[in-house]
CSV table of C-alpha atoms in Angstrom, one decimal:
chain,number,residue,atom,x,y,z
A,20,MET,CA,5.9,-20.4,18.0
A,21,ALA,CA,3.9,-17.1,17.5
A,22,LEU,CA,2.8,-16.1,14.0
A,23,ASP,CA,4.8,-13.4,12.3
A,24,LYS,CA,2.7,-10.2,12.1
A,25,PRO,CA,5.0,-7.8,10.3
A,26,TYR,CA,2.1,-5.4,9.7
A,27,LYS,CA,1.9,-4.3,13.4
A,28,ASP,CA,4.5,-1.6,12.9
A,29,ILE,CA,2.6,0.4,10.2
A,30,PRO,CA,1.5,3.8,11.6
A,31,GLY,CA,-2.1,4.7,11.7
A,32,THR,CA,-3.2,1.3,10.3
A,33,THR,CA,-5.0,-1.6,11.8
A,34,ILE,CA,-4.9,-4.8,9.7
A,35,PHE,CA,-8.1,-6.8,10.0
A,36,ASP,CA,-6.7,-10.1,10.8
A,37,ALA,CA,-8.2,-13.2,12.5
A,38,GLU,CA,-7.7,-11.7,15.9
A,39,GLN,CA,-9.4,-8.3,15.1
A,40,SER,CA,-12.2,-10.3,13.3
A,41,ARG,CA,-12.8,-12.3,16.4
A,42,LEU,CA,-12.9,-9.2,18.6
A,43,GLY,CA,-15.3,-7.5,16.2
A,44,TYR,CA,-17.6,-10.3,15.2
A,45,HIS,CA,-20.8,-9.0,16.7
A,46,LEU,CA,-20.0,-5.3,15.9
A,47,ASN,CA,-19.4,-6.1,12.2
A,48,GLN,CA,-22.5,-8.4,12.1
A,49,PHE,CA,-24.6,-5.6,13.5
A,50,CYS,CA,-23.2,-3.4,10.7
A,51,MET,CA,-24.3,-6.1,8.2
A,52,SER,CA,-27.9,-5.9,9.5
A,53,LEU,CA,-28.0,-2.3,8.2
A,54,MET,CA,-28.1,-3.6,4.6
A,55,THR,CA,-31.9,-3.5,4.6
A,56,ALA,CA,-34.0,-0.3,4.6
A,57,GLU,CA,-36.1,-1.6,7.4
A,58,ASN,CA,-33.1,-2.2,9.8
A,59,ARG,CA,-31.6,1.2,8.8
A,60,ALA,CA,-34.9,2.8,9.8
A,61,ARG,CA,-35.1,0.9,13.1
A,62,PHE,CA,-31.5,1.9,14.0
A,63,LYS,CA,-32.1,5.5,13.2
A,64,ALA,CA,-35.3,5.6,15.3
A,65,ASP,CA,-33.5,4.2,18.3
A,66,GLU,CA,-29.8,3.6,18.2
A,67,ARG,CA,-29.4,2.4,21.8
A,68,ALA,CA,-32.1,-0.1,21.6
A,69,THR,CA,-31.0,-1.5,18.4
A,70,LEU,CA,-27.4,-1.9,19.6
A,71,ASP,CA,-28.6,-3.5,22.9
A,72,ALA,CA,-30.1,-6.3,20.9
A,73,TRP,CA,-26.5,-7.4,19.9
A,74,PRO,CA,-24.0,-9.0,22.3
A,75,MET,CA,-21.5,-6.2,21.7
A,76,SER,CA,-19.4,-4.7,24.4
A,77,GLU,CA,-20.4,-1.3,25.9
A,78,ASP,CA,-17.3,0.2,24.4
A,79,GLN,CA,-18.3,-0.9,21.0
A,80,LYS,CA,-21.8,0.4,21.4
A,81,GLN,CA,-20.4,3.8,22.5
A,82,ALA,CA,-18.0,4.0,19.6
A,83,VAL,CA,-20.8,3.3,17.1
A,84,MET,CA,-23.1,5.9,18.7
A,85,ALA,CA,-20.2,8.5,18.7
A,86,ARG,CA,-19.4,7.5,15.1
A,87,ASP,CA,-15.8,7.2,16.2
A,88,LEU,CA,-14.6,5.0,13.4
A,89,ASN,CA,-11.0,4.8,14.8
A,90,ARG,CA,-12.3,3.5,18.0
A,91,CYS,CA,-14.6,1.1,16.2
A,92,ILE,CA,-11.6,-0.3,14.3
A,93,ALA,CA,-9.5,-0.6,17.5
A,94,LEU,CA,-12.4,-2.7,18.9
A,95,GLY,CA,-12.4,-5.1,16.0
A,96,GLY,CA,-14.5,-3.2,13.4
A,97,ASN,CA,-13.7,-3.4,9.7
A,98,ILE,CA,-14.1,-0.4,7.4
A,99,TYR,CA,-16.2,-2.3,4.8
A,100,PHE,CA,-18.7,-3.3,7.6
A,101,LEU,CA,-18.5,0.1,9.3
A,102,ALA,CA,-19.3,1.7,5.9
A,103,LYS,CA,-22.9,0.4,6.4
A,104,ILE,CA,-23.3,2.8,9.4
A,105,GLY,CA,-21.9,5.6,7.1
A,106,ALA,CA,-24.3,4.7,4.4
A,107,THR,CA,-27.2,4.8,7.0
A,108,ASP,CA,-26.1,8.3,7.8
A,109,GLY,CA,-25.9,9.2,4.2
A,110,LYS,CA,-22.1,9.6,4.2
A,111,SER,CA,-19.7,8.7,1.4
A,112,PHE,CA,-16.6,6.6,1.7
A,113,GLN,CA,-14.5,9.7,1.5
A,114,GLN,CA,-16.3,11.4,4.4
A,115,MET,CA,-15.9,8.3,6.4
A,116,ALA,CA,-12.2,7.9,5.6
A,117,GLY,CA,-11.5,11.5,6.2
A,118,SER,CA,-13.2,11.4,9.6
A,119,MET,CA,-10.4,9.1,10.9
A,120,THR,CA,-7.7,11.6,10.1
A,121,GLY,CA,-9.0,14.6,12.1
A,122,MET,CA,-9.1,16.7,9.0
A,123,SER,CA,-12.2,18.5,7.9
A,124,GLU,CA,-14.0,17.0,4.9
A,125,GLU,CA,-12.6,19.9,2.7
A,126,GLU,CA,-9.1,19.4,3.9
A,127,TYR,CA,-9.2,15.7,3.3
A,128,ARG,CA,-10.7,16.1,-0.2
A,129,ASP,CA,-8.1,18.7,-1.0
A,130,MET,CA,-5.4,16.3,0.1
A,131,MET,CA,-6.7,13.6,-2.3
A,132,ILE,CA,-7.0,16.1,-5.2
A,133,ALA,CA,-3.4,17.1,-4.6
A,134,GLY,CA,-2.3,13.5,-5.1
A,135,GLY,CA,-3.1,11.9,-1.8
A,136,ARG,CA,-1.2,11.3,1.4
A,137,SER,CA,2.5,10.7,0.8
A,138,ILE,CA,4.1,7.5,1.8
A,139,ALA,CA,7.2,9.3,3.0
A,140,GLY,CA,7.5,9.0,6.8
A,141,ASN,CA,4.5,6.8,6.9
A,142,ARG,CA,5.9,3.4,6.4
A,143,VAL,CA,7.0,2.5,9.9
A,144,ILE,CA,6.0,3.6,13.4
A,145,GLY,CA,8.6,6.1,14.7
A,146,GLU,CA,9.2,8.0,11.5
A,147,ASP,CA,7.8,11.6,11.2
A,148,GLY,CA,5.1,11.4,8.5
A,149,ASP,CA,1.6,12.9,9.0
A,150,ALA,CA,0.0,9.6,9.9
A,151,GLN,CA,2.2,9.1,12.9
A,152,ALA,CA,0.6,9.1,16.3
A,153,HIS,CA,2.4,12.3,17.5
A,154,ARG,CA,1.0,14.2,14.6
A,155,GLN,CA,-2.7,13.6,15.3
A,156,PRO,CA,-5.2,15.0,14.8
A,157,GLN,CA,-4.3,16.2,11.3
A,158,GLY,CA,-5.3,19.5,9.6
A,159,ARG,CA,-6.5,22.6,11.3
A,160,ALA,CA,-7.8,20.6,14.3
A,161,GLY,CA,-4.2,19.5,15.0
A,162,ARG,CA,-2.7,22.9,14.6
A,163,THR,CA,-5.1,24.4,17.0
A,164,GLY,CA,-4.8,21.5,19.4
A,165,ARG,CA,-1.0,21.6,19.5
A,166,ALA,CA,-0.7,25.4,19.6
B,17,MET,CA,-12.3,-25.0,-27.8
B,18,ALA,CA,-12.7,-22.0,-25.6
B,19,ARG,CA,-9.8,-19.5,-25.3
B,20,ILE,CA,-8.7,-16.5,-23.3
B,21,SER,CA,-8.2,-13.7,-25.7
B,22,ALA,CA,-7.5,-10.8,-23.4
B,23,SER,CA,-7.3,-9.5,-19.9
B,24,VAL,CA,-8.6,-6.2,-18.3
B,25,TYR,CA,-7.4,-4.7,-15.1
B,26,THR,CA,-9.2,-1.9,-13.4
B,27,SER,CA,-9.8,-0.3,-10.0
B,28,HIS,CA,-13.4,-0.7,-8.9
B,29,VAL,CA,-14.0,2.5,-6.7
B,30,PRO,CA,-17.6,2.6,-5.5
B,31,ALA,CA,-17.7,6.5,-6.0
B,32,ILE,CA,-17.1,5.8,-9.8
B,33,GLY,CA,-20.3,3.8,-9.9
B,34,ALA,CA,-22.1,6.5,-8.0
B,35,ALA,CA,-20.8,9.3,-10.3
B,36,LEU,CA,-22.2,7.4,-13.3
B,37,ASP,CA,-25.5,6.5,-11.7
B,38,LEU,CA,-26.1,10.1,-10.5
B,39,GLY,CA,-25.2,11.6,-13.9
B,40,LYS,CA,-21.9,13.3,-12.6
B,41,SER,CA,-19.5,11.8,-15.1
B,42,GLY,CA,-19.2,15.1,-16.9
B,43,GLU,CA,-18.1,17.1,-13.8
B,44,PRO,CA,-14.5,18.3,-13.8
B,45,TYR,CA,-13.6,16.1,-10.9
B,46,TRP,CA,-14.7,12.9,-12.8
B,47,GLN,CA,-13.9,13.9,-16.5
B,48,PRO,CA,-10.3,12.7,-16.4
B,49,VAL,CA,-11.3,9.3,-14.9
B,50,PHE,CA,-13.9,8.5,-17.6
B,51,LYS,CA,-11.7,10.0,-20.3
B,52,GLY,CA,-9.1,7.4,-19.5
B,53,TYR,CA,-11.7,4.6,-20.1
B,54,GLU,CA,-12.9,6.0,-23.5
B,55,PRO,CA,-10.3,4.0,-25.5
B,56,SER,CA,-11.3,1.0,-23.5
B,57,LYS,CA,-14.9,1.2,-24.4
B,58,GLU,CA,-14.0,1.9,-28.0
B,59,TRP,CA,-11.8,-1.3,-28.0
B,60,MET,CA,-14.6,-3.2,-26.3
B,61,ARG,CA,-17.0,-2.4,-29.1
B,62,THR,CA,-14.9,-4.5,-31.4
B,63,HIS,CA,-13.7,-7.0,-28.8
B,64,THR,CA,-16.8,-8.0,-26.9
B,65,PRO,CA,-16.2,-11.5,-25.6
B,66,ASP,CA,-18.6,-14.3,-25.3
B,67,VAL,CA,-18.0,-14.5,-21.5
B,68,VAL,CA,-16.1,-12.4,-19.0
B,69,PHE,CA,-14.5,-14.2,-16.1
B,70,LEU,CA,-14.5,-11.4,-13.5
B,71,VAL,CA,-12.1,-11.5,-10.5
B,72,TYR,CA,-13.2,-9.1,-7.8
B,73,ASN,CA,-13.7,-8.9,-4.0
B,74,ASP,CA,-16.9,-8.8,-2.1
B,75,HIS,CA,-16.9,-5.8,0.4
B,76,ALA,CA,-19.0,-7.3,3.2
B,77,THR,CA,-21.9,-7.7,1.0
B,78,ALA,CA,-22.6,-11.3,0.0
B,79,PHE,CA,-20.2,-12.6,2.5
B,80,SER,CA,-20.5,-11.4,6.2
B,81,LEU,CA,-18.2,-12.7,8.9
B,82,ASP,CA,-20.3,-15.8,9.0
B,83,LEU,CA,-18.5,-17.2,6.0
B,84,ILE,CA,-15.2,-16.0,4.4
B,85,PRO,CA,-14.3,-18.1,1.4
B,86,THR,CA,-10.8,-17.4,0.0
B,87,PHE,CA,-11.9,-18.1,-3.6
B,88,ALA,CA,-15.5,-18.4,-4.6
B,89,ILE,CA,-16.8,-19.0,-8.1
B,90,GLY,CA,-20.3,-17.9,-9.0
B,91,CYS,CA,-22.0,-20.8,-10.9
B,92,ALA,CA,-25.6,-19.3,-10.9
B,93,ALA,CA,-27.6,-18.4,-13.9
B,94,GLU,CA,-27.9,-14.8,-12.6
B,95,PHE,CA,-26.7,-12.4,-9.9
B,96,GLN,CA,-28.6,-9.4,-8.6
B,97,PRO,CA,-26.8,-6.0,-7.9
B,98,ALA,CA,-26.7,-5.8,-4.1
B,99,ASP,CA,-28.0,-3.1,-1.8
B,100,GLU,CA,-24.8,-2.1,0.0
B,101,GLY,CA,-26.5,0.4,2.2
B,102,TRP,CA,-27.2,3.1,-0.4
B,103,GLY,CA,-29.8,1.0,-2.2
B,104,PRO,CA,-28.9,-1.2,-5.2
B,105,ARG,CA,-27.0,0.3,-8.2
B,106,PRO,CA,-29.4,0.9,-11.1
B,107,VAL,CA,-27.5,-1.5,-13.4
B,108,PRO,CA,-28.6,-4.6,-15.3
B,109,VAL,CA,-28.9,-8.0,-13.6
B,110,VAL,CA,-25.7,-10.0,-14.1
B,111,LYS,CA,-26.2,-13.1,-16.2
B,112,GLY,CA,-23.8,-15.9,-15.4
B,113,HIS,CA,-22.5,-18.8,-17.5
B,114,PRO,CA,-23.2,-21.8,-15.3
B,115,GLU,CA,-21.9,-24.3,-17.8
B,116,LEU,CA,-18.5,-22.8,-18.2
B,117,ALA,CA,-18.3,-21.9,-14.4
B,118,ALA,CA,-19.1,-25.4,-13.4
B,119,HIS,CA,-16.4,-26.7,-15.8
B,120,ILE,CA,-13.8,-24.3,-14.5
B,121,ALA,CA,-14.7,-25.2,-10.9
B,122,GLN,CA,-14.3,-28.9,-11.6
B,123,SER,CA,-11.0,-28.4,-13.5
B,124,VAL,CA,-9.2,-26.2,-11.0
B,125,ILE,CA,-10.3,-28.0,-8.0
B,126,GLN,CA,-8.8,-31.1,-9.6
B,127,ASP,CA,-5.7,-29.0,-10.0
B,128,ASP,CA,-5.6,-28.4,-6.2
B,129,PHE,CA,-7.3,-25.0,-5.9
B,130,ASP,CA,-10.1,-25.5,-3.4
B,131,LEU,CA,-12.8,-23.2,-4.6
B,132,THR,CA,-16.0,-22.5,-2.9
B,133,ILE,CA,-18.9,-23.0,-5.3
B,134,VAL,CA,-21.6,-20.3,-5.0
B,135,ASN,CA,-25.0,-20.9,-6.5
B,136,LYS,CA,-26.8,-17.9,-4.9
B,137,MET,CA,-25.1,-14.4,-4.4
B,138,ASP,CA,-25.7,-10.8,-4.9
B,139,VAL,CA,-22.8,-8.8,-6.5
B,140,ASP,CA,-21.5,-5.5,-5.2
B,141,HIS,CA,-19.6,-2.6,-6.7
B,142,GLY,CA,-16.5,-4.7,-6.9
B,143,LEU,CA,-18.1,-6.4,-9.8
B,144,THR,CA,-20.5,-3.9,-11.3
B,145,VAL,CA,-18.2,-0.8,-11.4
B,146,PRO,CA,-15.8,-2.5,-13.8
B,147,LEU,CA,-18.7,-3.6,-16.1
B,148,SER,CA,-19.9,0.1,-16.1
B,149,LEU,CA,-16.4,1.4,-16.9
B,150,MET,CA,-15.9,-1.1,-19.8
B,151,PHE,CA,-19.5,-1.4,-21.2
B,152,GLY,CA,-21.0,2.0,-20.3
B,153,GLN,CA,-24.7,2.1,-19.3
B,154,PRO,CA,-26.5,-0.4,-21.5
B,155,ALA,CA,-30.0,-1.8,-20.8
B,156,ALA,CA,-28.4,-5.2,-20.5
B,157,TRP,CA,-24.8,-6.4,-20.2
B,158,PRO,CA,-23.6,-7.5,-23.6
B,159,CYS,CA,-22.4,-10.9,-22.4
B,160,PRO,CA,-22.5,-13.5,-19.6
B,161,ILE,CA,-20.2,-12.9,-16.7
B,162,ILE,CA,-18.7,-15.4,-14.2
B,163,PRO,CA,-18.1,-13.7,-10.8
B,164,PHE,CA,-15.0,-14.9,-9.1
B,165,ALA,CA,-14.8,-13.4,-5.5
B,166,VAL,CA,-11.5,-13.4,-3.6
B,167,ASN,CA,-11.2,-12.7,0.1
B,168,VAL,CA,-9.2,-9.6,0.6
B,169,VAL,CA,-11.2,-8.3,3.6
B,170,GLN,CA,-10.0,-10.4,6.4
B,171,PHE,CA,-6.1,-10.7,6.4
B,172,PRO,CA,-4.5,-12.8,5.0
B,173,PRO,CA,-5.8,-12.9,1.5
B,174,PRO,CA,-4.3,-15.5,-0.8
B,175,SER,CA,-0.6,-14.9,-1.7
B,176,GLY,CA,0.4,-13.4,-5.0
B,177,ARG,CA,2.0,-16.8,-5.8
B,178,ARG,CA,-1.2,-18.6,-5.2
B,179,CYS,CA,-3.2,-16.1,-7.3
B,180,PHE,CA,-0.8,-16.3,-10.2
B,181,ALA,CA,-0.8,-20.1,-10.2
B,182,LEU,CA,-4.6,-20.1,-10.0
B,183,GLY,CA,-4.7,-18.0,-13.1
B,184,GLN,CA,-2.6,-20.5,-14.9
B,185,ALA,CA,-5.0,-23.3,-13.8
B,186,ILE,CA,-8.0,-21.2,-15.0
B,187,ARG,CA,-6.3,-20.8,-18.4
B,188,LYS,CA,-5.9,-24.6,-18.7
B,189,ALA,CA,-9.6,-25.2,-17.6
B,190,VAL,CA,-10.9,-22.7,-20.3
B,191,ALA,CA,-8.8,-24.2,-23.0
B,192,ALA,CA,-10.3,-27.6,-22.2
B,193,PHE,CA,-13.9,-26.4,-22.5
B,194,ASP,CA,-15.6,-27.9,-25.6
B,195,GLN,CA,-17.2,-24.9,-27.1
B,196,PRO,CA,-15.6,-22.2,-29.2
B,197,LEU,CA,-15.9,-19.3,-26.7
B,198,ASN,CA,-14.0,-16.1,-26.7
B,199,VAL,CA,-13.3,-15.5,-23.0
B,200,GLN,CA,-11.8,-12.4,-21.3
B,201,ILE,CA,-10.6,-12.5,-17.7
B,202,TRP,CA,-10.6,-9.3,-15.7
B,203,GLY,CA,-8.7,-8.5,-12.6
B,204,THR,CA,-10.1,-5.7,-10.4
B,205,GLY,CA,-9.4,-3.7,-7.3
B,206,GLY,CA,-6.6,-1.4,-6.2
B,207,MET,CA,-4.5,0.5,-6.9
B,208,SER,CA,-2.9,2.1,-3.8
B,209,HIS,CA,-5.5,3.2,-1.2
B,210,GLN,CA,-6.2,3.1,2.4
B,211,LEU,CA,-9.7,3.7,3.8
B,212,GLN,CA,-9.0,3.5,7.5
B,213,GLY,CA,-7.1,5.1,10.4
B,214,PRO,CA,-5.0,8.2,10.5
B,215,ARG,CA,-3.1,6.9,7.4
B,216,ALA,CA,-6.3,7.0,5.3
B,217,GLY,CA,-5.8,8.6,1.9
B,218,LEU,CA,-2.4,7.0,1.2
B,219,ILE,CA,-1.4,7.1,-2.5
B,220,ASN,CA,1.9,5.7,-3.7
B,221,ARG,CA,2.4,6.5,-7.3
B,222,ASP,CA,5.9,4.9,-7.5
B,223,PHE,CA,4.5,1.6,-6.2
B,224,ASP,CA,1.6,1.7,-8.6
B,225,ARG,CA,3.8,2.5,-11.6
B,226,ASP,CA,6.2,-0.3,-10.7
B,227,PHE,CA,3.3,-2.8,-10.2
B,228,LEU,CA,1.9,-2.0,-13.7
B,229,ASP,CA,5.4,-2.3,-15.3
B,230,ARG,CA,6.1,-5.7,-13.6
B,231,LEU,CA,2.5,-7.0,-14.3
B,232,ILE,CA,3.2,-6.5,-17.9
B,233,ALA,CA,6.8,-7.6,-18.2
B,234,ASP,CA,7.6,-9.8,-15.2
B,235,PRO,CA,4.4,-11.2,-13.6
B,236,GLU,CA,6.1,-14.2,-12.3
B,237,GLY,CA,8.6,-12.1,-10.4
B,238,LEU,CA,5.9,-9.8,-9.2
B,239,SER,CA,4.0,-12.7,-7.8
B,240,HIS,CA,6.7,-13.2,-5.3
B,241,GLN,CA,6.1,-9.9,-3.6
B,242,PRO,CA,4.9,-10.5,-0.1
B,243,HIS,CA,1.7,-9.1,1.5
B,244,ILE,CA,3.6,-6.8,3.8
B,245,ASP,CA,4.9,-4.8,0.8
B,246,TYR,CA,1.4,-4.3,-0.5
B,247,VAL,CA,-0.1,-3.1,2.9
B,248,ARG,CA,2.9,-1.0,3.9
B,249,GLU,CA,3.5,0.6,0.5
B,250,ALA,CA,0.1,0.7,-1.2
B,251,GLY,CA,-2.2,0.9,1.9
B,252,SER,CA,-4.3,-1.6,3.8
B,253,GLU,CA,-6.8,-1.8,0.9
B,254,GLY,CA,-4.1,-1.7,-1.7
B,255,ILE,CA,-3.7,-5.3,-1.1
B,256,GLU,CA,-6.6,-5.9,-3.5
B,257,LEU,CA,-4.0,-5.8,-6.2
B,258,VAL,CA,-3.1,-9.5,-5.6
B,259,MET,CA,-6.3,-10.2,-7.6
B,260,TRP,CA,-4.8,-8.7,-10.7
B,261,LEU,CA,-2.3,-11.6,-10.7
B,262,ILE,CA,-5.1,-14.1,-11.2
B,263,ALA,CA,-6.0,-12.5,-14.5
B,264,ARG,CA,-2.4,-12.1,-15.5
B,265,GLY,CA,-1.6,-15.8,-14.7
B,266,ALA,CA,-4.4,-16.8,-17.1
B,267,MET,CA,-2.7,-15.0,-20.1
B,268,ALA,CA,-0.6,-16.9,-22.6
B,269,GLY,CA,2.8,-15.4,-22.3
B,270,ASN,CA,4.4,-14.4,-19.1
B,271,SER,CA,7.6,-12.9,-20.6
B,272,GLY,CA,9.7,-12.6,-23.6
B,273,LYS,CA,8.5,-13.0,-27.2
B,274,ASP,CA,5.1,-14.4,-26.4
B,275,ALA,CA,4.3,-11.6,-23.9
B,276,PRO,CA,0.8,-10.1,-24.4
B,277,ARG,CA,0.3,-6.8,-26.2
B,278,VAL,CA,-0.5,-3.7,-24.2
B,279,VAL,CA,-3.7,-2.3,-25.8
B,280,HIS,CA,-4.2,0.5,-23.2
B,281,ARG,CA,-2.7,1.8,-20.0
B,282,PHE,CA,-4.2,4.5,-17.8
B,283,TYR,CA,-3.5,5.9,-14.3
B,284,HIS,CA,-5.1,8.8,-12.4
B,285,VAL,CA,-5.3,10.1,-8.9
B,286,PRO,CA,-7.7,10.5,-7.3
B,287,ALA,CA,-11.2,8.8,-7.4
B,288,SER,CA,-12.5,9.5,-4.0
B,289,ASN,CA,-9.8,7.9,-1.8
B,290,THR,CA,-8.1,5.8,-4.4
B,291,ALA,CA,-5.6,5.7,-7.3
B,292,VAL,CA,-7.2,4.5,-10.4
B,293,GLY,CA,-5.2,2.1,-12.5
B,294,HIS,CA,-6.3,0.4,-15.7
B,295,LEU,CA,-4.6,-1.9,-18.3
B,296,ILE,CA,-5.8,-4.0,-21.2
B,297,LEU,CA,-3.6,-6.8,-22.4
B,298,GLU,CA,-4.3,-9.0,-25.5
B,299,ASN,CA,-2.8,-12.3,-26.2
B,300,THR,CA,-0.9,-12.2,-29.5
């Protein structure tokens, strides 16, 4: 009998379970390698060559080079590991988190200061909250894109 | 005999550590956060324990995907602040209490909690930010600290039930230690927050308020709350809150007349992506 995974119906959310962890093993371990100044410098000097030393999929490498964190997560990345890439780039956790919403840094920061994202409409896929798939990207980017 | 006198609960947002380390704590954005911890530091000045048993989670720092212990107890003599990618935090080395840590490990393993024993490990913001919030910026931490790391990175973390029962086993272990030590247990992480995906930035004040109320008055009932409620209502990283149940389980009274006394309660949104929650409970 299959395991119960009730968290699969939360919008805009990927739970890093054993299945995701297996998919992302090498991607996440690459991120761990960025915890030394020497490896951060090597990565910055030649991203492609550094990534090619890891048995990651081409999709994973492209997602890293594009700094597309949503894609990295879909391919098995976990935010605490991916944060090492952000740290290498000099980004804060807030900049990283915000980048996954489509909002500008300022828009995301303002949302947090105003009390954060509301849970209303964001509990289950199919509601109408701002984290739902049909409302991406968020912020000005979304208003322009859907206009 | 050793005893657990009080428990402290707090978020461990890395940006709080960065704000302190970079001298930004007086900025308007951060002022309300640090103001909420002023009474805590005042209380701590007269209630500094002999040992802190600090429950936290490692954030892909000491533990990569090579090794994912559900419960890991730090038995070393000292633990270095880790380089998490921004360079190590400029905070004192964490001195452990190997004797008490080894005693607790032996006791709770015999009570069926299969801990991983760690004799070498760096500690990240999950452990050092709570120390900074409670002790400020001293040249050395005022007491030994036993790091106790819980896996909340790879799902599933331990259940609330398991965490609460582990706390009870830790309480029993401490009471059986043959030195008159005053021990505090701290539970850290949370409150509501999500750091990933289009739902990043989620905050759920109602959930957080209810969690604090129940942690004080009905921890046993709260311990039955399933994982899905945490991740759906409090965000994918809000599940760190299960760790607070370990500290609460180690307190004397779980309800009624012997319930612990609330010394301080504080809540603020935001610190970076996160709701900051904080509570101090004293055994009466």
